[in-house]
mmCIF file of C-alpha atoms in Angstrom:
data_model
loop_
_atom_site.group_PDB
_atom_site.id
_atom_site.type_symbol
_atom_site.label_atom_id
_atom_site.label_comp_id
_atom_site.label_asym_id
_atom_site.label_seq_id
_atom_site.Cartn_x
_atom_site.Cartn_y
_atom_site.Cartn_z
ATOM 1 C CA MET A 1 -62.024 -22.408 -58.347
ATOM 2 C CA LEU A 2 -61.988 -25.488 -56.110
ATOM 3 C CA GLN A 3 -65.547 -24.924 -55.819
ATOM 4 C CA SER A 4 -66.955 -24.259 -59.100
ATOM 5 C CA LEU A 5 -64.990 -28.546 -59.419
ATOM 6 C CA ILE A 6 -66.590 -29.585 -56.139
ATOM 7 C CA THR A 7 -70.023 -28.777 -56.123
ATOM 8 C CA SER A 8 -70.858 -30.456 -51.991
ATOM 9 C CA LYS A 9 -69.945 -27.763 -49.761
ATOM 10 C CA THR A 10 -69.723 -30.549 -46.994
ATOM 11 C CA ARG A 11 -67.286 -32.302 -49.217
ATOM 12 C CA LEU A 12 -65.143 -28.726 -49.771
ATOM 13 C CA LYS A 13 -65.201 -28.611 -46.182
ATOM 14 C CA LEU A 14 -63.995 -32.265 -45.058
ATOM 15 C CA LEU A 15 -61.047 -32.019 -47.491
ATOM 16 C CA LEU A 16 -60.113 -28.595 -46.246
ATOM 17 C CA LYS A 17 -60.070 -30.221 -42.302
ATOM 18 C CA PHE A 18 -58.499 -33.657 -43.284
ATOM 19 C CA PHE A 19 -55.418 -33.209 -46.366
ATOM 20 C CA LEU A 20 -54.513 -29.283 -45.247
ATOM 21 C CA ASN A 21 -52.760 -30.931 -41.999
ATOM 22 C CA LYS A 22 -52.475 -35.108 -41.709
ATOM 23 C CA ASP A 23 -52.268 -34.994 -38.448
ATOM 24 C CA THR A 24 -56.453 -33.689 -38.231
ATOM 25 C CA LYS A 25 -58.575 -36.361 -36.513
ATOM 26 C CA SER A 26 -62.333 -35.462 -35.607
ATOM 27 C CA TYR A 27 -65.599 -37.311 -35.076
ATOM 28 C CA LEU A 28 -68.907 -36.497 -36.129
ATOM 29 C CA ARG A 29 -70.642 -34.100 -33.435
ATOM 30 C CA ASN A 30 -67.367 -32.336 -33.417
ATOM 31 C CA LEU A 31 -67.811 -31.646 -36.621
ATOM 32 C CA GLU A 32 -71.272 -30.881 -36.501
ATOM 33 C CA THR A 33 -70.456 -28.049 -34.455
ATOM 34 C CA GLU A 34 -67.303 -26.816 -36.335
ATOM 35 C CA PHE A 35 -69.438 -26.548 -39.916
ATOM 36 C CA GLY A 36 -72.915 -25.610 -38.412
ATOM 37 C CA GLU A 37 -74.559 -28.281 -40.899
ATOM 38 C CA SER A 38 -76.508 -31.317 -40.202
ATOM 39 C CA THR A 39 -74.659 -34.294 -39.046
ATOM 40 C CA ASN A 40 -76.758 -36.412 -41.913
ATOM 41 C CA ALA A 41 -74.887 -34.290 -44.680
ATOM 42 C CA ILE A 42 -71.657 -34.696 -42.781
ATOM 43 C CA ARG A 43 -72.268 -38.164 -42.409
ATOM 44 C CA LEU A 44 -73.678 -39.334 -45.688
ATOM 45 C CA GLU A 45 -69.783 -37.126 -47.120
ATOM 46 C CA LEU A 46 -67.630 -39.033 -44.393
ATOM 47 C CA ASN A 47 -68.802 -42.291 -45.551
ATOM 48 C CA ARG A 48 -68.215 -41.438 -49.094
ATOM 49 C CA LEU A 49 -64.650 -40.275 -48.670
ATOM 50 C CA GLU A 50 -64.053 -43.365 -45.954
ATOM 51 C CA THR A 51 -65.802 -46.198 -49.331
ATOM 52 C CA ALA A 52 -63.732 -44.036 -50.995
ATOM 53 C CA GLY A 53 -60.148 -44.768 -48.861
ATOM 54 C CA LEU A 54 -59.587 -41.229 -48.761
ATOM 55 C CA LEU A 55 -60.506 -40.996 -45.032
ATOM 56 C CA ASN A 56 -58.996 -43.685 -42.390
ATOM 57 C CA SER A 57 -61.416 -44.173 -39.381
ATOM 58 C CA GLU A 58 -60.924 -45.177 -36.010
ATOM 59 C CA VAL A 59 -62.991 -46.013 -32.586
ATOM 60 C CA THR A 60 -62.523 -45.385 -29.489
ATOM 61 C CA GLY A 61 -65.018 -45.030 -26.877
ATOM 62 C CA ASN A 62 -68.091 -44.234 -28.794
ATOM 63 C CA LYS A 63 -67.208 -42.188 -31.148
ATOM 64 C CA LYS A 64 -65.421 -42.555 -34.455
ATOM 65 C CA TYR A 65 -62.499 -40.890 -35.454
ATOM 66 C CA PHE A 66 -61.661 -39.707 -38.691
ATOM 67 C CA ARG A 67 -58.020 -38.806 -40.465
ATOM 68 C CA ALA A 68 -56.965 -38.625 -43.625
ATOM 69 C CA ASN A 69 -55.582 -41.382 -45.142
ATOM 70 C CA THR A 70 -51.767 -40.896 -45.996
ATOM 71 C CA LYS A 71 -50.961 -43.995 -47.690
ATOM 72 C CA HIS A 72 -53.944 -43.158 -50.803
ATOM 73 C CA PRO A 73 -52.170 -42.480 -53.561
ATOM 74 C CA LEU A 74 -53.967 -38.833 -54.104
ATOM 75 C CA PHE A 75 -52.957 -37.487 -50.390
ATOM 76 C CA SER A 76 -49.954 -35.778 -52.050
ATOM 77 C CA ASP A 77 -52.300 -34.516 -54.753
ATOM 78 C CA ILE A 78 -55.149 -33.921 -52.428
ATOM 79 C CA ASN A 79 -52.902 -32.272 -50.275
ATOM 80 C CA SER A 80 -51.084 -30.036 -53.260
ATOM 81 C CA ILE A 81 -54.792 -28.975 -54.544
ATOM 82 C CA VAL A 82 -55.767 -27.946 -50.745
ATOM 83 C CA ARG A 83 -52.517 -25.841 -50.390
ATOM 84 C CA LYS A 84 -53.425 -23.620 -53.823
ATOM 85 C CA THR A 85 -56.916 -23.260 -52.881
ATOM 86 C CA ILE A 86 -55.786 -21.095 -50.084
ATOM 87 C CA GLY A 87 -52.957 -19.934 -51.372
ATOM 88 C CA ILE A 88 -50.192 -21.123 -48.918
ATOM 89 C CA ASP A 89 -48.122 -21.961 -51.746
ATOM 90 C CA ARG A 90 -47.357 -18.370 -53.593
ATOM 91 C CA ILE A 91 -47.262 -17.070 -49.633
ATOM 92 C CA VAL A 92 -44.424 -19.564 -48.535
ATOM 93 C CA GLU A 93 -42.640 -18.910 -52.461
ATOM 94 C CA GLN A 94 -42.945 -15.214 -52.457
ATOM 95 C CA VAL A 95 -41.532 -14.789 -48.319
ATOM 96 C CA THR A 96 -38.763 -17.325 -48.729
ATOM 97 C CA SER A 97 -37.101 -15.934 -51.552
ATOM 98 C CA ASN A 98 -35.452 -12.310 -50.292
ATOM 99 C CA ALA A 99 -36.890 -12.158 -46.778
ATOM 100 C CA GLY A 100 -33.813 -12.729 -44.845
ATOM 101 C CA ASP A 101 -32.231 -14.854 -42.957
ATOM 102 C CA LEU A 102 -35.486 -17.220 -42.701
ATOM 103 C CA LYS A 103 -35.687 -20.780 -41.236
ATOM 104 C CA GLU A 104 -39.335 -21.955 -41.123
ATOM 105 C CA VAL A 105 -42.192 -20.812 -41.959
ATOM 106 C CA TYR A 106 -45.456 -22.825 -39.992
ATOM 107 C CA LEU A 107 -49.069 -22.454 -40.757
ATOM 108 C CA VAL A 108 -50.720 -21.549 -37.445
ATOM 109 C CA GLY A 109 -54.411 -20.503 -36.486
ATOM 110 C CA ASP A 110 -57.762 -22.089 -37.739
ATOM 111 C CA LEU A 111 -56.117 -23.244 -41.122
ATOM 112 C CA ALA A 112 -53.413 -25.254 -39.038
ATOM 113 C CA ILE A 113 -56.071 -27.292 -37.540
ATOM 114 C CA GLY A 114 -57.879 -27.901 -40.776
ATOM 115 C CA LYS A 115 -60.451 -24.962 -40.108
ATOM 116 C CA ASP A 116 -61.246 -23.163 -43.608
ATOM 117 C CA SER A 117 -60.878 -19.120 -43.201
ATOM 118 C CA SER A 118 -60.386 -16.571 -44.411
ATOM 119 C CA ILE A 119 -56.916 -15.614 -42.623
ATOM 120 C CA VAL A 120 -53.579 -16.473 -42.929
ATOM 121 C CA ASP A 121 -51.780 -16.817 -40.049
ATOM 122 C CA LEU A 122 -48.415 -17.528 -40.279
ATOM 123 C CA LEU A 123 -45.436 -17.775 -38.030
ATOM 124 C CA LEU A 124 -41.994 -16.864 -39.602
ATOM 125 C CA VAL A 125 -38.979 -17.719 -37.551
ATOM 126 C CA GLY A 126 -35.599 -16.465 -38.143
ATOM 127 C CA LYS A 127 -33.257 -13.677 -37.713
ATOM 128 C CA GLU A 128 -32.914 -9.933 -39.656
ATOM 129 C CA ILE A 129 -35.700 -10.969 -41.488
ATOM 130 C CA ASP A 130 -36.503 -7.915 -43.790
ATOM 131 C CA ARG A 131 -40.066 -7.113 -42.518
ATOM 132 C CA THR A 132 -40.719 -4.406 -45.081
ATOM 133 C CA TYR A 133 -39.527 -6.624 -47.648
ATOM 134 C CA VAL A 134 -42.703 -9.223 -45.973
ATOM 135 C CA SER A 135 -45.336 -6.912 -45.880
ATOM 136 C CA GLY A 136 -45.262 -5.784 -49.169
ATOM 137 C CA LEU A 137 -45.109 -8.954 -50.530
ATOM 138 C CA VAL A 138 -48.238 -9.911 -47.579
ATOM 139 C CA GLN A 139 -49.720 -7.007 -49.844
ATOM 140 C CA LYS A 140 -49.383 -8.551 -52.747
ATOM 141 C CA ALA A 141 -50.162 -12.405 -52.171
ATOM 142 C CA GLU A 142 -53.281 -11.110 -50.333
ATOM 143 C CA LYS A 143 -54.520 -9.586 -53.610
ATOM 144 C CA HIS A 144 -53.999 -12.707 -55.437
ATOM 145 C CA ILE A 145 -55.952 -15.973 -52.393
ATOM 146 C CA ASP A 146 -58.175 -13.185 -51.652
ATOM 147 C CA ARG A 147 -57.765 -14.127 -47.974
ATOM 148 C CA LYS A 148 -56.094 -11.692 -45.070
ATOM 149 C CA ILE A 149 -52.646 -12.556 -44.173
ATOM 150 C CA ARG A 150 -51.656 -11.920 -40.779
ATOM 151 C CA TYR A 151 -47.887 -13.266 -39.652
ATOM 152 C CA LEU A 152 -45.734 -13.349 -36.781
ATOM 153 C CA VAL A 153 -41.627 -13.159 -36.993
ATOM 154 C CA LEU A 154 -39.741 -14.548 -34.099
ATOM 155 C CA ASP A 155 -36.544 -16.058 -33.302
ATOM 156 C CA ASP A 156 -35.902 -19.971 -32.611
ATOM 157 C CA ALA A 157 -35.878 -18.778 -28.934
ATOM 158 C CA GLU A 158 -39.106 -17.474 -28.787
ATOM 159 C CA LYS A 159 -40.743 -20.169 -31.339
ATOM 160 C CA THR A 160 -40.453 -23.166 -28.863
ATOM 161 C CA ASP A 161 -42.224 -21.286 -26.420
ATOM 162 C CA TYR A 162 -44.947 -19.873 -28.778
ATOM 163 C CA LEU A 163 -45.166 -23.466 -30.123
ATOM 164 C CA THR A 164 -46.099 -25.015 -26.809
ATOM 165 C CA LYS A 165 -49.136 -22.987 -26.903
ATOM 166 C CA ASN A 166 -50.507 -22.923 -30.325
ATOM 167 C CA ASN A 167 -51.479 -25.042 -33.092
ATOM 168 C CA ALA A 168 -49.162 -25.151 -35.820
ATOM 169 C CA LEU A 169 -48.246 -26.923 -39.123
ATOM 170 C CA LEU A 170 -44.277 -26.421 -40.511
ATOM 171 C CA ILE A 171 -44.879 -25.872 -44.267
ATOM 172 C CA TRP A 172 -41.552 -24.586 -45.095
ATOM 173 C CA LYS A 173 -37.673 -25.379 -43.240
ATOM 174 C CA ALA A 174 -34.719 -24.428 -44.791
#
């Protein structure tokens, strides 16, 4: 859906990269490698987003790093639109409703670092989570968002070790 509103594929990738996880920062050459596109196309879109005030930049060494401007009045709206595009809002809403003693839900994997992916990786933290129920919800949600969903269930003790080794973005907390 967002592709029909934003026709520039590069701009769409940049919005996903920076507005899904507000802590994501990157520089031009890194984005070139990640997106597989020319630096000119990426530079043009970065400059447009920076001029609009949606991105902030800082120079460290010889690299200019970009990150989302969280103080921009549209930040929360764009973040919400990006989450809805990926389908995170539906997944979390369905999973958290009756899954059991669920305490936290994290987005992990490529999407957690703002890299678009056809797979949504989730970490569910809690005790006595009804895995059969969650599995059924995941199947339903996959049909609505046209993405594959993988999930891992851990308790609080296991979570700490997992989070130190993986990129994760907290998306829901009880």
